[in-house]
Amino acid sequence: MFAIAGELETLADEIAELEIHDNGKTRAAGYNEVKLTQRYLRYYGGMADKLEGRQIPLGDNIVDYTIRMPYGVSAQIVPWNGPLPVGARSIACALVTGNTVVLKSPEDSPLSLFVLAQACERAGVPKGAVNIVCGYGSEAGAALVSHKDIDHIVFTGSVATGKSVLRAAAERVIPCVMELGG
């Protein structure tokens, strides 16, 4: 995570320019997106070596403990208005807990996520651990959340779309993280 944050520093000019054309942000806002993204990556990178199991006290001669295990493949769908920081936050959480990611970029502003994927590659993230797919939510997003190999879903967006994501997850009883509304 720290290496990805460092790579984003070298890509900050490119990202700021992309945010102008891709998302309508000002140059200053584009640079702020990079800074926020780096904060997320460093925060979750700092947590990576602090995740552990815990013991649950049940009494004498009884041992009970929890070991945290990865879900597997995390499908992530991020919004158009903050794809870089929201995408990085989701990717960071997944990677530091041992999961892989398939992230659907917003159809309206996908480009900064491809630069994030480039930063991941440069930082040494294993091939296949972070995957970015494009397409409309009604097609690519729906296919992603209903795919049999998806083990976990993270969605940020509207309540209406969130309901359809939850319905797809309920069909297979897989865990979701939902950030709905504005």
GROMACS .gro file of N, CA and C in nm:
model
  546
    1MET      N    1   0.082  -0.118   0.000
    1MET     CA    2   0.000   0.000   0.000
    1MET      C    3   0.087   0.125   0.000
    2PHE      N    4   0.196   0.120   0.076
    2PHE     CA    5   0.285   0.235   0.080
    2PHE      C    6   0.353   0.256  -0.056
    3ALA      N    7   0.389   0.146  -0.121
    3ALA     CA    8   0.451   0.156  -0.253
    3ALA      C    9   0.353   0.210  -0.357
    4ILE      N   10   0.227   0.170  -0.348
    4ILE     CA   11   0.127   0.222  -0.441
    4ILE      C   12   0.111   0.372  -0.418
    5ALA      N   13   0.103   0.414  -0.292
    5ALA     CA   14   0.092   0.557  -0.260
    5ALA      C   15   0.211   0.634  -0.318
    6GLY      N   16   0.330   0.576  -0.308
    6GLY     CA   17   0.448   0.639  -0.365
    6GLY      C   18   0.441   0.650  -0.516
    7GLU      N   19   0.391   0.546  -0.581
    7GLU     CA   20   0.376   0.550  -0.727
    7GLU      C   21   0.277   0.658  -0.768
    8LEU      N   22   0.172   0.677  -0.689
    8LEU     CA   23   0.075   0.782  -0.721
    8LEU      C   24   0.137   0.920  -0.717
    9GLU      N   25   0.239   0.936  -0.633
    9GLU     CA   26   0.310   1.065  -0.628
    9GLU      C   27   0.373   1.096  -0.764
   10THR      N   28   0.432   0.994  -0.826
   10THR     CA   29   0.496   1.014  -0.956
   10THR      C   30   0.393   1.031  -1.068
   11LEU      N   31   0.270   0.987  -1.043
   11LEU     CA   32   0.164   0.995  -1.144
   11LEU      C   33   0.066   1.109  -1.118
   12ALA      N   34   0.092   1.191  -1.018
   12ALA     CA   35  -0.002   1.296  -0.975
   12ALA      C   36  -0.037   1.393  -1.087
   13ASP      N   37   0.061   1.436  -1.165
   13ASP     CA   38   0.033   1.530  -1.275
   13ASP      C   39  -0.061   1.467  -1.377
   14GLU      N   40  -0.035   1.342  -1.412
   14GLU     CA   41  -0.119   1.272  -1.509
   14GLU      C   42  -0.261   1.254  -1.454
   15ILE      N   43  -0.271   1.217  -1.327
   15ILE     CA   44  -0.404   1.198  -1.267
   15ILE      C   45  -0.480   1.329  -1.261
   16ALA      N   46  -0.415   1.437  -1.221
   16ALA     CA   47  -0.482   1.567  -1.213
   16ALA      C   48  -0.535   1.607  -1.351
   17GLU      N   49  -0.456   1.585  -1.453
   17GLU     CA   50  -0.499   1.617  -1.590
   17GLU      C   51  -0.617   1.528  -1.632
   18LEU      N   52  -0.610   1.400  -1.599
   18LEU     CA   53  -0.721   1.310  -1.632
   18LEU      C   54  -0.850   1.353  -1.562
   19GLU      N   55  -0.839   1.393  -1.437
   19GLU     CA   56  -0.958   1.432  -1.362
   19GLU      C   57  -1.024   1.557  -1.423
   20ILE      N   58  -0.946   1.644  -1.483
   20ILE     CA   59  -1.001   1.761  -1.552
   20ILE      C   60  -1.090   1.716  -1.667
   21HIS      N   61  -1.038   1.630  -1.752
   21HIS     CA   62  -1.107   1.589  -1.873
   21HIS      C   63  -1.212   1.480  -1.850
   22ASP      N   64  -1.184   1.392  -1.755
   22ASP     CA   65  -1.268   1.275  -1.734
   22ASP      C   66  -1.383   1.303  -1.638
   23ASN      N   67  -1.360   1.395  -1.542
   23ASN     CA   68  -1.457   1.412  -1.436
   23ASN      C   69  -1.500   1.558  -1.417
   24GLY      N   70  -1.436   1.651  -1.489
   24GLY     CA   71  -1.472   1.791  -1.477
   24GLY      C   72  -1.419   1.859  -1.353
   25LYS      N   73  -1.323   1.797  -1.288
   25LYS     CA   74  -1.265   1.856  -1.168
   25LYS      C   75  -1.163   1.963  -1.206
   26THR      N   76  -1.134   2.052  -1.115
   26THR     CA   77  -1.025   2.147  -1.136
   26THR      C   78  -0.892   2.074  -1.116
   27ARG      N   79  -0.786   2.137  -1.162
   27ARG     CA   80  -0.653   2.077  -1.142
   27ARG      C   81  -0.625   2.058  -0.993
   28ALA      N   82  -0.658   2.159  -0.914
   28ALA     CA   83  -0.635   2.150  -0.768
   28ALA      C   84  -0.715   2.034  -0.709
   29ALA      N   85  -0.839   2.018  -0.753
   29ALA     CA   86  -0.921   1.906  -0.704
   29ALA      C   87  -0.861   1.772  -0.747
   30GLY      N   88  -0.804   1.767  -0.867
   30GLY     CA   89  -0.737   1.645  -0.913
   30GLY      C   90  -0.619   1.608  -0.824
   31TYR      N   91  -0.539   1.708  -0.789
   31TYR     CA   92  -0.427   1.682  -0.696
   31TYR      C   93  -0.479   1.641  -0.559
   32ASN      N   94  -0.590   1.702  -0.516
   32ASN     CA   95  -0.648   1.664  -0.387
   32ASN      C   96  -0.698   1.520  -0.388
   33GLU      N   97  -0.748   1.474  -0.501
   33GLU     CA   98  -0.790   1.334  -0.514
   33GLU      C   99  -0.670   1.241  -0.491
   34VAL      N  100  -0.555   1.279  -0.546
   34VAL     CA  101  -0.435   1.198  -0.529
   34VAL      C  102  -0.395   1.195  -0.381
   35LYS      N  103  -0.396   1.310  -0.316
   35LYS     CA  104  -0.357   1.317  -0.173
   35LYS      C  105  -0.450   1.233  -0.087
   36LEU      N  106  -0.582   1.244  -0.110
   36LEU     CA  107  -0.678   1.165  -0.035
   36LEU      C  108  -0.656   1.016  -0.058
   37THR      N  109  -0.632   0.980  -0.182
   37THR     CA  110  -0.607   0.840  -0.217
   37THR      C  111  -0.483   0.789  -0.145
   38GLN      N  112  -0.379   0.868  -0.143
   38GLN     CA  113  -0.257   0.828  -0.072
   38GLN      C  114  -0.284   0.810   0.078
   39ARG      N  115  -0.366   0.896   0.136
   39ARG     CA  116  -0.401   0.882   0.278
   39ARG      C  117  -0.470   0.749   0.304
   40TYR      N  118  -0.566   0.714   0.219
   40TYR     CA  119  -0.634   0.585   0.234
   40TYR      C  120  -0.535   0.470   0.225
   41LEU      N  121  -0.450   0.473   0.124
   41LEU     CA  122  -0.354   0.364   0.105
   41LEU      C  123  -0.259   0.351   0.224
   42ARG      N  124  -0.212   0.461   0.274
   42ARG     CA  125  -0.120   0.457   0.388
   42ARG      C  126  -0.191   0.414   0.516
   43TYR      N  127  -0.314   0.457   0.532
   43TYR     CA  128  -0.391   0.416   0.651
   43TYR      C  129  -0.410   0.265   0.652
   44TYR      N  130  -0.463   0.211   0.543
   44TYR     CA  131  -0.488   0.067   0.540
   44TYR      C  132  -0.358  -0.013   0.532
   45GLY      N  133  -0.257   0.043   0.469
   45GLY     CA  134  -0.126  -0.023   0.471
   45GLY      C  135  -0.073  -0.033   0.613
   46GLY      N  136  -0.096   0.068   0.694
   46GLY     CA  137  -0.053   0.066   0.833
   46GLY      C  138  -0.130  -0.034   0.918
   47MET      N  139  -0.248  -0.071   0.874
   47MET     CA  140  -0.327  -0.169   0.949
   47MET      C  141  -0.290  -0.313   0.914
   48ALA      N  142  -0.227  -0.334   0.802
   48ALA     CA  143  -0.207  -0.468   0.748
   48ALA      C  144  -0.139  -0.564   0.845
   49ASP      N  145  -0.042  -0.518   0.919
   49ASP     CA  146   0.028  -0.608   1.010
   49ASP      C  147  -0.032  -0.608   1.150
   50LYS      N  148  -0.148  -0.548   1.166
   50LYS     CA  149  -0.214  -0.543   1.297
   50LYS      C  150  -0.342  -0.626   1.300
   51LEU      N  151  -0.377  -0.688   1.188
   51LEU     CA  152  -0.495  -0.774   1.182
   51LEU      C  153  -0.458  -0.909   1.243
   52GLU      N  154  -0.540  -0.957   1.333
   52GLU     CA  155  -0.507  -1.082   1.400
   52GLU      C  156  -0.635  -1.147   1.451
   53GLY      N  157  -0.623  -1.272   1.489
   53GLY     CA  158  -0.735  -1.340   1.553
   53GLY      C  159  -0.750  -1.288   1.695
   54ARG      N  160  -0.854  -1.331   1.763
   54ARG     CA  161  -0.871  -1.290   1.902
   54ARG      C  162  -0.929  -1.406   1.980
   55GLN      N  163  -0.897  -1.408   2.108
   55GLN     CA  164  -0.952  -1.510   2.196
   55GLN      C  165  -1.078  -1.459   2.261
   56ILE      N  166  -1.171  -1.549   2.277
   56ILE     CA  167  -1.297  -1.516   2.340
   56ILE      C  168  -1.301  -1.590   2.473
   57PRO      N  169  -1.300  -1.518   2.586
   57PRO     CA  170  -1.296  -1.586   2.717
   57PRO      C  171  -1.429  -1.656   2.747
   58LEU      N  172  -1.424  -1.790   2.753
   58LEU     CA  173  -1.544  -1.868   2.781
   58LEU      C  174  -1.535  -1.943   2.914
   59GLY      N  175  -1.420  -1.941   2.975
   59GLY     CA  176  -1.406  -2.010   3.103
   59GLY      C  177  -1.284  -2.099   3.104
   60ASP      N  178  -1.259  -2.156   3.221
   60ASP     CA  179  -1.143  -2.245   3.239
   60ASP      C  180  -1.154  -2.367   3.149
   61ASN      N  181  -1.042  -2.411   3.098
   61ASN     CA  182  -1.028  -2.532   3.017
   61ASN      C  183  -1.104  -2.527   2.885
   62ILE      N  184  -1.144  -2.409   2.840
   62ILE     CA  185  -1.211  -2.395   2.710
   62ILE      C  186  -1.132  -2.294   2.628
   63VAL      N  187  -1.095  -2.335   2.508
   63VAL     CA  188  -1.024  -2.245   2.418
   63VAL      C  189  -1.116  -2.216   2.299
   64ASP      N  190  -1.139  -2.091   2.276
   64ASP     CA  191  -1.220  -2.048   2.163
   64ASP      C  192  -1.151  -1.926   2.103
   65TYR      N  193  -1.131  -1.924   1.974
   65TYR     CA  194  -1.066  -1.811   1.913
   65TYR      C  195  -1.119  -1.789   1.772
   66THR      N  196  -1.098  -1.668   1.725
   66THR     CA  197  -1.142  -1.629   1.592
   66THR      C  198  -1.019  -1.603   1.507
   67ILE      N  199  -1.019  -1.657   1.389
   67ILE     CA  200  -0.913  -1.630   1.292
   67ILE      C  201  -0.979  -1.563   1.173
   68ARG      N  202  -0.929  -1.449   1.136
   68ARG     CA  203  -0.985  -1.379   1.021
   68ARG      C  204  -0.933  -1.444   0.893
   69MET      N  205  -1.025  -1.469   0.800
   69MET     CA  206  -0.991  -1.535   0.675
   69MET      C  207  -1.036  -1.449   0.558
   70PRO      N  208  -0.962  -1.450   0.447
   70PRO     CA  209  -1.005  -1.375   0.329
   70PRO      C  210  -1.136  -1.432   0.272
   71TYR      N  211  -1.212  -1.345   0.207
   71TYR     CA  212  -1.332  -1.390   0.138
   71TYR      C  213  -1.296  -1.464   0.010
   72GLY      N  214  -1.199  -1.408  -0.064
   72GLY     CA  215  -1.163  -1.460  -0.196
   72GLY      C  216  -1.163  -1.347  -0.296
   73VAL      N  217  -1.261  -1.345  -0.385
   73VAL     CA  218  -1.270  -1.243  -0.489
   73VAL      C  219  -1.375  -1.139  -0.447
   74SER      N  220  -1.332  -1.015  -0.438
   74SER     CA  221  -1.420  -0.905  -0.400
   74SER      C  222  -1.457  -0.824  -0.524
   75ALA      N  223  -1.587  -0.818  -0.553
   75ALA     CA  224  -1.637  -0.733  -0.661
   75ALA      C  225  -1.661  -0.595  -0.602
   76GLN      N  226  -1.614  -0.494  -0.672
   76GLN     CA  227  -1.627  -0.358  -0.620
   76GLN      C  228  -1.676  -0.266  -0.731
   77ILE      N  229  -1.777  -0.186  -0.696
   77ILE     CA  230  -1.835  -0.092  -0.791
   77ILE      C  231  -1.829   0.045  -0.726
   78VAL      N  232  -1.764   0.140  -0.793
   78VAL     CA  233  -1.740   0.271  -0.735
   78VAL      C  234  -1.813   0.380  -0.814
   79PRO      N  235  -1.838   0.495  -0.750
   79PRO     CA  236  -1.917   0.601  -0.813
   79PRO      C  237  -1.834   0.689  -0.906
   80TRP      N  238  -1.905   0.764  -0.988
   80TRP     CA  239  -1.842   0.853  -1.085
   80TRP      C  240  -1.775   0.973  -1.019
   81ASN      N  241  -1.822   1.016  -0.904
   81ASN     CA  242  -1.775   1.143  -0.848
   81ASN      C  243  -1.651   1.131  -0.762
   82GLY      N  244  -1.601   1.013  -0.739
   82GLY     CA  245  -1.477   0.996  -0.662
   82GLY      C  246  -1.415   0.861  -0.689
   83PRO      N  247  -1.399   0.825  -0.816
   83PRO     CA  248  -1.354   0.689  -0.846
   83PRO      C  249  -1.216   0.655  -0.790
   84LEU      N  250  -1.124   0.749  -0.795
   84LEU     CA  251  -0.988   0.718  -0.750
   84LEU      C  252  -0.981   0.693  -0.599
   85PRO      N  253  -1.023   0.787  -0.514
   85PRO     CA  254  -1.011   0.759  -0.371
   85PRO      C  255  -1.104   0.647  -0.323
   86VAL      N  256  -1.225   0.641  -0.374
   86VAL     CA  257  -1.316   0.535  -0.330
   86VAL      C  258  -1.266   0.400  -0.380
   87GLY      N  259  -1.219   0.396  -0.504
   87GLY     CA  260  -1.163   0.272  -0.557
   87GLY      C  261  -1.041   0.226  -0.481
   88ALA      N  262  -0.951   0.318  -0.450
   88ALA     CA  263  -0.830   0.283  -0.375
   88ALA      C  264  -0.864   0.235  -0.235
   89ARG      N  265  -0.960   0.301  -0.172
   89ARG     CA  266  -1.001   0.260  -0.037
   89ARG      C  267  -1.052   0.116  -0.039
   90SER      N  268  -1.134   0.084  -0.138
   90SER     CA  269  -1.189  -0.052  -0.148
   90SER      C  270  -1.081  -0.154  -0.182
   91ILE      N  271  -0.997  -0.119  -0.277
   91ILE     CA  272  -0.889  -0.210  -0.316
   91ILE      C  273  -0.795  -0.235  -0.198
   92ALA      N  274  -0.758  -0.129  -0.127
   92ALA     CA  275  -0.666  -0.143  -0.013
   92ALA      C  276  -0.721  -0.238   0.092
   93CYS      N  277  -0.847  -0.218   0.128
   93CYS     CA  278  -0.909  -0.305   0.230
   93CYS      C  279  -0.905  -0.451   0.185
   94ALA      N  280  -0.937  -0.474   0.059
   94ALA     CA  281  -0.939  -0.611   0.008
   94ALA      C  282  -0.800  -0.672   0.007
   95LEU      N  283  -0.703  -0.600  -0.045
   95LEU     CA  284  -0.569  -0.657  -0.057
   95LEU      C  285  -0.503  -0.684   0.077
   96VAL      N  286  -0.515  -0.591   0.172
   96VAL     CA  287  -0.447  -0.612   0.301
   96VAL      C  288  -0.511  -0.726   0.381
   97THR      N  289  -0.632  -0.767   0.344
   97THR     CA  290  -0.694  -0.880   0.411
   97THR      C  291  -0.690  -1.008   0.327
   98GLY      N  292  -0.606  -1.007   0.223
   98GLY     CA  293  -0.578  -1.128   0.147
   98GLY      C  294  -0.675  -1.162   0.036
   99ASN      N  295  -0.752  -1.065  -0.010
   99ASN     CA  296  -0.848  -1.088  -0.118
   99ASN      C  297  -0.795  -1.035  -0.250
  100THR      N  298  -0.857  -1.079  -0.358
  100THR     CA  299  -0.833  -1.019  -0.488
  100THR      C  300  -0.952  -0.932  -0.523
  101VAL      N  301  -0.937  -0.847  -0.623
  101VAL     CA  302  -1.039  -0.747  -0.656
  101VAL      C  303  -1.071  -0.749  -0.805
  102VAL      N  304  -1.200  -0.741  -0.833
  102VAL     CA  305  -1.247  -0.705  -0.967
  102VAL      C  306  -1.330  -0.580  -0.947
  103LEU      N  307  -1.280  -0.468  -0.994
  103LEU     CA  308  -1.344  -0.339  -0.973
  103LEU      C  309  -1.406  -0.290  -1.103
  104LYS      N  310  -1.536  -0.256  -1.097
  104LYS     CA  311  -1.602  -0.197  -1.213
  104LYS      C  312  -1.590  -0.047  -1.203
  105SER      N  313  -1.527   0.011  -1.303
  105SER     CA  314  -1.511   0.156  -1.307
  105SER      C  315  -1.643   0.221  -1.344
  106PRO      N  316  -1.663   0.346  -1.301
  106PRO     CA  317  -1.785   0.415  -1.344
  106PRO      C  318  -1.776   0.446  -1.493
  107GLU      N  319  -1.887   0.426  -1.563
  107GLU     CA  320  -1.884   0.449  -1.708
  107GLU      C  321  -1.858   0.594  -1.743
  108ASP      N  322  -1.890   0.686  -1.652
  108ASP     CA  323  -1.873   0.829  -1.679
  108ASP      C  324  -1.732   0.881  -1.654
  109SER      N  325  -1.655   0.814  -1.571
  109SER     CA  326  -1.520   0.865  -1.537
  109SER      C  327  -1.428   0.750  -1.494
  110PRO      N  328  -1.387   0.666  -1.588
  110PRO     CA  329  -1.308   0.548  -1.554
  110PRO      C  330  -1.157   0.566  -1.551
  111LEU      N  331  -1.105   0.675  -1.607
  111LEU     CA  332  -0.963   0.679  -1.641
  111LEU      C  333  -0.868   0.678  -1.522
  112SER      N  334  -0.901   0.746  -1.413
  112SER     CA  335  -0.807   0.750  -1.300
  112SER      C  336  -0.786   0.612  -1.240
  113LEU      N  337  -0.884   0.525  -1.252
  113LEU     CA  338  -0.868   0.389  -1.199
  113LEU      C  339  -0.768   0.308  -1.279
  114PHE      N  340  -0.754   0.339  -1.406
  114PHE     CA  341  -0.653   0.269  -1.485
  114PHE      C  342  -0.513   0.314  -1.445
  115VAL      N  343  -0.500   0.439  -1.407
  115VAL     CA  344  -0.371   0.487  -1.356
  115VAL      C  345  -0.345   0.423  -1.219
  116LEU      N  346  -0.448   0.405  -1.137
  116LEU     CA  347  -0.432   0.335  -1.010
  116LEU      C  348  -0.385   0.191  -1.035
  117ALA      N  349  -0.444   0.125  -1.133
  117ALA     CA  350  -0.401  -0.011  -1.167
  117ALA      C  351  -0.255  -0.011  -1.213
  118GLN      N  352  -0.216   0.090  -1.287
  118GLN     CA  353  -0.076   0.103  -1.330
  118GLN      C  354   0.014   0.121  -1.208
  119ALA      N  355  -0.029   0.202  -1.111
  119ALA     CA  356   0.049   0.222  -0.988
  119ALA      C  357   0.060   0.091  -0.911
  120CYS      N  358  -0.047   0.014  -0.907
  120CYS     CA  359  -0.044  -0.117  -0.839
  120CYS      C  360   0.059  -0.209  -0.905
  121GLU      N  361   0.058  -0.211  -1.037
  121GLU     CA  362   0.153  -0.296  -1.111
  121GLU      C  363   0.297  -0.252  -1.084
  122ARG      N  364   0.322  -0.122  -1.092
  122ARG     CA  365   0.457  -0.070  -1.067
  122ARG      C  366   0.504  -0.097  -0.924
  123ALA      N  367   0.407  -0.100  -0.831
  123ALA     CA  368   0.441  -0.121  -0.690
  123ALA      C  369   0.462  -0.268  -0.656
  124GLY      N  370   0.437  -0.356  -0.752
  124GLY     CA  371   0.463  -0.497  -0.729
  124GLY      C  372   0.343  -0.578  -0.683
  125VAL      N  373   0.223  -0.523  -0.693
  125VAL     CA  374   0.104  -0.602  -0.661
  125VAL      C  375   0.100  -0.718  -0.761
  126PRO      N  376   0.080  -0.840  -0.713
  126PRO     CA  377   0.082  -0.956  -0.803
  126PRO      C  378  -0.021  -0.944  -0.915
  127LYS      N  379   0.017  -0.992  -1.032
  127LYS     CA  380  -0.075  -0.991  -1.147
  127LYS      C  381  -0.201  -1.067  -1.109
  128GLY      N  382  -0.315  -1.011  -1.148
  128GLY     CA  383  -0.443  -1.074  -1.120
  128GLY      C  384  -0.503  -1.038  -0.986
  129ALA      N  385  -0.429  -0.970  -0.900
  129ALA     CA  386  -0.483  -0.932  -0.768
  129ALA      C  387  -0.576  -0.812  -0.780
  130VAL      N  388  -0.549  -0.722  -0.875
  130VAL     CA  389  -0.634  -0.606  -0.899
  130VAL      C  390  -0.673  -0.607  -1.046
  131ASN      N  391  -0.802  -0.610  -1.070
  131ASN     CA  392  -0.855  -0.615  -1.206
  131ASN      C  393  -0.959  -0.505  -1.222
  132ILE      N  394  -0.953  -0.433  -1.332
  132ILE     CA  395  -1.048  -0.326  -1.360
  132ILE      C  396  -1.129  -0.365  -1.483
  133VAL      N  397  -1.262  -0.355  -1.472
  133VAL     CA  398  -1.348  -0.380  -1.587
  133VAL      C  399  -1.431  -0.255  -1.614
  134CYS      N  400  -1.462  -0.234  -1.740
  134CYS     CA  401  -1.543  -0.120  -1.783
  134CYS      C  402  -1.679  -0.169  -1.829
  135GLY      N  403  -1.771  -0.077  -1.833
  135GLY     CA  404  -1.902  -0.108  -1.887
  135GLY      C  405  -2.010  -0.037  -1.808
  136TYR      N  406  -2.130  -0.047  -1.859
  136TYR     CA  407  -2.245   0.013  -1.792
  136TYR      C  408  -2.284  -0.073  -1.673
  137GLY      N  409  -2.332  -0.008  -1.569
  137GLY     CA  410  -2.373  -0.080  -1.449
  137GLY      C  411  -2.478  -0.185  -1.475
  138SER      N  412  -2.575  -0.152  -1.560
  138SER     CA  413  -2.683  -0.246  -1.587
  138SER      C  414  -2.635  -0.373  -1.658
  139GLU      N  415  -2.520  -0.366  -1.721
  139GLU     CA  416  -2.466  -0.483  -1.789
  139GLU      C  417  -2.345  -0.538  -1.714
  140ALA      N  418  -2.234  -0.462  -1.711
  140ALA     CA  419  -2.111  -0.510  -1.649
  140ALA      C  420  -2.125  -0.525  -1.498
  141GLY      N  421  -2.188  -0.426  -1.433
  141GLY     CA  422  -2.206  -0.434  -1.289
  141GLY      C  423  -2.296  -0.548  -1.249
  142ALA      N  424  -2.406  -0.564  -1.320
  142ALA     CA  425  -2.499  -0.674  -1.290
  142ALA      C  426  -2.433  -0.809  -1.311
  143ALA      N  427  -2.356  -0.823  -1.418
  143ALA     CA  428  -2.286  -0.949  -1.444
  143ALA      C  429  -2.183  -0.977  -1.335
  144LEU      N  430  -2.116  -0.873  -1.290
  144LEU     CA  431  -2.013  -0.889  -1.187
  144LEU      C  432  -2.073  -0.936  -1.055
  145VAL      N  433  -2.176  -0.868  -1.007
  145VAL     CA  434  -2.230  -0.903  -0.875
  145VAL      C  435  -2.306  -1.036  -0.874
  146SER      N  436  -2.347  -1.084  -0.991
  146SER     CA  437  -2.416  -1.213  -0.996
  146SER      C  438  -2.324  -1.328  -1.037
  147HIS      N  439  -2.198  -1.298  -1.061
  147HIS     CA  440  -2.103  -1.401  -1.107
  147HIS      C  441  -2.077  -1.503  -0.996
  148LYS      N  442  -2.075  -1.630  -1.032
  148LYS     CA  443  -2.060  -1.737  -0.933
  148LYS      C  444  -1.926  -1.737  -0.861
  149ASP      N  445  -1.824  -1.674  -0.916
  149ASP     CA  446  -1.692  -1.674  -0.853
  149ASP      C  447  -1.669  -1.553  -0.763
  150ILE      N  448  -1.768  -1.467  -0.749
  150ILE     CA  449  -1.755  -1.350  -0.660
  150ILE      C  450  -1.794  -1.394  -0.519
  151ASP      N  451  -1.710  -1.359  -0.421
  151ASP     CA  452  -1.730  -1.400  -0.283
  151ASP      C  453  -1.768  -1.286  -0.190
  152HIS      N  454  -1.763  -1.164  -0.238
  152HIS     CA  455  -1.783  -1.046  -0.153
  152HIS      C  456  -1.812  -0.928  -0.247
  153ILE      N  457  -1.898  -0.836  -0.204
  153ILE     CA  458  -1.932  -0.721  -0.289
  153ILE      C  459  -1.917  -0.592  -0.208
  154VAL      N  460  -1.855  -0.492  -0.270
  154VAL     CA  461  -1.849  -0.357  -0.216
  154VAL      C  462  -1.914  -0.266  -0.320
  155PHE      N  463  -2.016  -0.191  -0.278
  155PHE     CA  464  -2.087  -0.105  -0.371
  155PHE      C  465  -2.103   0.033  -0.310
  156THR      N  466  -2.073   0.136  -0.387
  156THR     CA  467  -2.101   0.274  -0.349
  156THR      C  468  -2.184   0.334  -0.461
  157GLY      N  469  -2.303   0.382  -0.425
  157GLY     CA  470  -2.390   0.442  -0.526
  157GLY      C  471  -2.529   0.465  -0.473
  158SER      N  472  -2.624   0.461  -0.563
  158SER     CA  473  -2.762   0.495  -0.529
  158SER      C  474  -2.831   0.384  -0.451
  159VAL      N  475  -2.934   0.422  -0.378
  159VAL     CA  476  -3.014   0.326  -0.303
  159VAL      C  477  -3.081   0.227  -0.398
  160ALA      N  478  -3.136   0.278  -0.508
  160ALA     CA  479  -3.206   0.190  -0.603
  160ALA      C  480  -3.112   0.083  -0.659
  161THR      N  481  -2.994   0.123  -0.701
  161THR     CA  482  -2.899   0.025  -0.754
  161THR      C  483  -2.849  -0.065  -0.643
  162GLY      N  484  -2.828  -0.009  -0.525
  162GLY     CA  485  -2.787  -0.089  -0.410
  162GLY      C  486  -2.884  -0.202  -0.380
  163LYS      N  487  -3.013  -0.176  -0.394
  163LYS     CA  488  -3.114  -0.279  -0.372
  163LYS      C  489  -3.096  -0.394  -0.471
  164SER      N  490  -3.068  -0.361  -0.597
  164SER     CA  491  -3.050  -0.468  -0.695
  164SER      C  492  -2.921  -0.546  -0.669
  165VAL      N  493  -2.818  -0.478  -0.621
  165VAL     CA  494  -2.693  -0.546  -0.585
  165VAL      C  495  -2.720  -0.640  -0.468
  166LEU      N  496  -2.793  -0.593  -0.368
  166LEU     CA  497  -2.825  -0.677  -0.252
  166LEU      C  498  -2.910  -0.798  -0.291
  167ARG      N  499  -3.002  -0.781  -0.386
  167ARG     CA  500  -3.082  -0.895  -0.433
  167ARG      C  501  -2.992  -1.001  -0.497
  168ALA      N  502  -2.898  -0.957  -0.579
  168ALA     CA  503  -2.805  -1.052  -0.642
  168ALA      C  504  -2.720  -1.122  -0.537
  169ALA      N  505  -2.675  -1.048  -0.437
  169ALA     CA  506  -2.594  -1.108  -0.330
  169ALA      C  507  -2.677  -1.205  -0.247
  170ALA      N  508  -2.802  -1.172  -0.223
  170ALA     CA  509  -2.889  -1.258  -0.143
  170ALA      C  510  -2.913  -1.393  -0.211
  171GLU      N  511  -2.915  -1.393  -0.343
  171GLU     CA  512  -2.933  -1.519  -0.417
  171GLU      C  513  -2.824  -1.620  -0.383
  172ARG      N  514  -2.705  -1.571  -0.355
  172ARG     CA  515  -2.592  -1.658  -0.326
  172ARG      C  516  -2.544  -1.645  -0.182
  173VAL      N  517  -2.608  -1.562  -0.104
  173VAL     CA  518  -2.575  -1.537   0.036
  173VAL      C  519  -2.427  -1.504   0.052
  174ILE      N  520  -2.387  -1.391  -0.011
  174ILE     CA  521  -2.249  -1.346   0.004
  174ILE      C  522  -2.250  -1.210   0.074
  175PRO      N  523  -2.147  -1.182   0.152
  175PRO     CA  524  -2.142  -1.057   0.228
  175PRO      C  525  -2.122  -0.935   0.138
  176CYS      N  526  -2.177  -0.823   0.184
  176CYS     CA  527  -2.170  -0.697   0.110
  176CYS      C  528  -2.131  -0.583   0.203
  177VAL      N  529  -2.065  -0.485   0.146
  177VAL     CA  530  -2.045  -0.357   0.210
  177VAL      C  531  -2.113  -0.257   0.120
  178MET      N  532  -2.209  -0.184   0.174
  178MET     CA  533  -2.290  -0.093   0.093
  178MET      C  534  -2.275   0.049   0.146
  179GLU      N  535  -2.246   0.143   0.058
  179GLU     CA  536  -2.242   0.285   0.091
  179GLU      C  537  -2.342   0.352  -0.003
  180LEU      N  538  -2.461   0.376   0.048
  180LEU     CA  539  -2.572   0.417  -0.038
  180LEU      C  540  -2.614   0.561  -0.015
  181GLY      N  541  -2.665   0.622  -0.119
  181GLY     CA  542  -2.717   0.757  -0.108
  181GLY      C  543  -2.609   0.862  -0.128
  182GLY      N  544  -2.643   0.985  -0.100
  182GLY     CA  545  -2.548   1.093  -0.123
  182GLY      C  546  -2.507   1.158   0.006
   0.00000   0.00000   0.00000
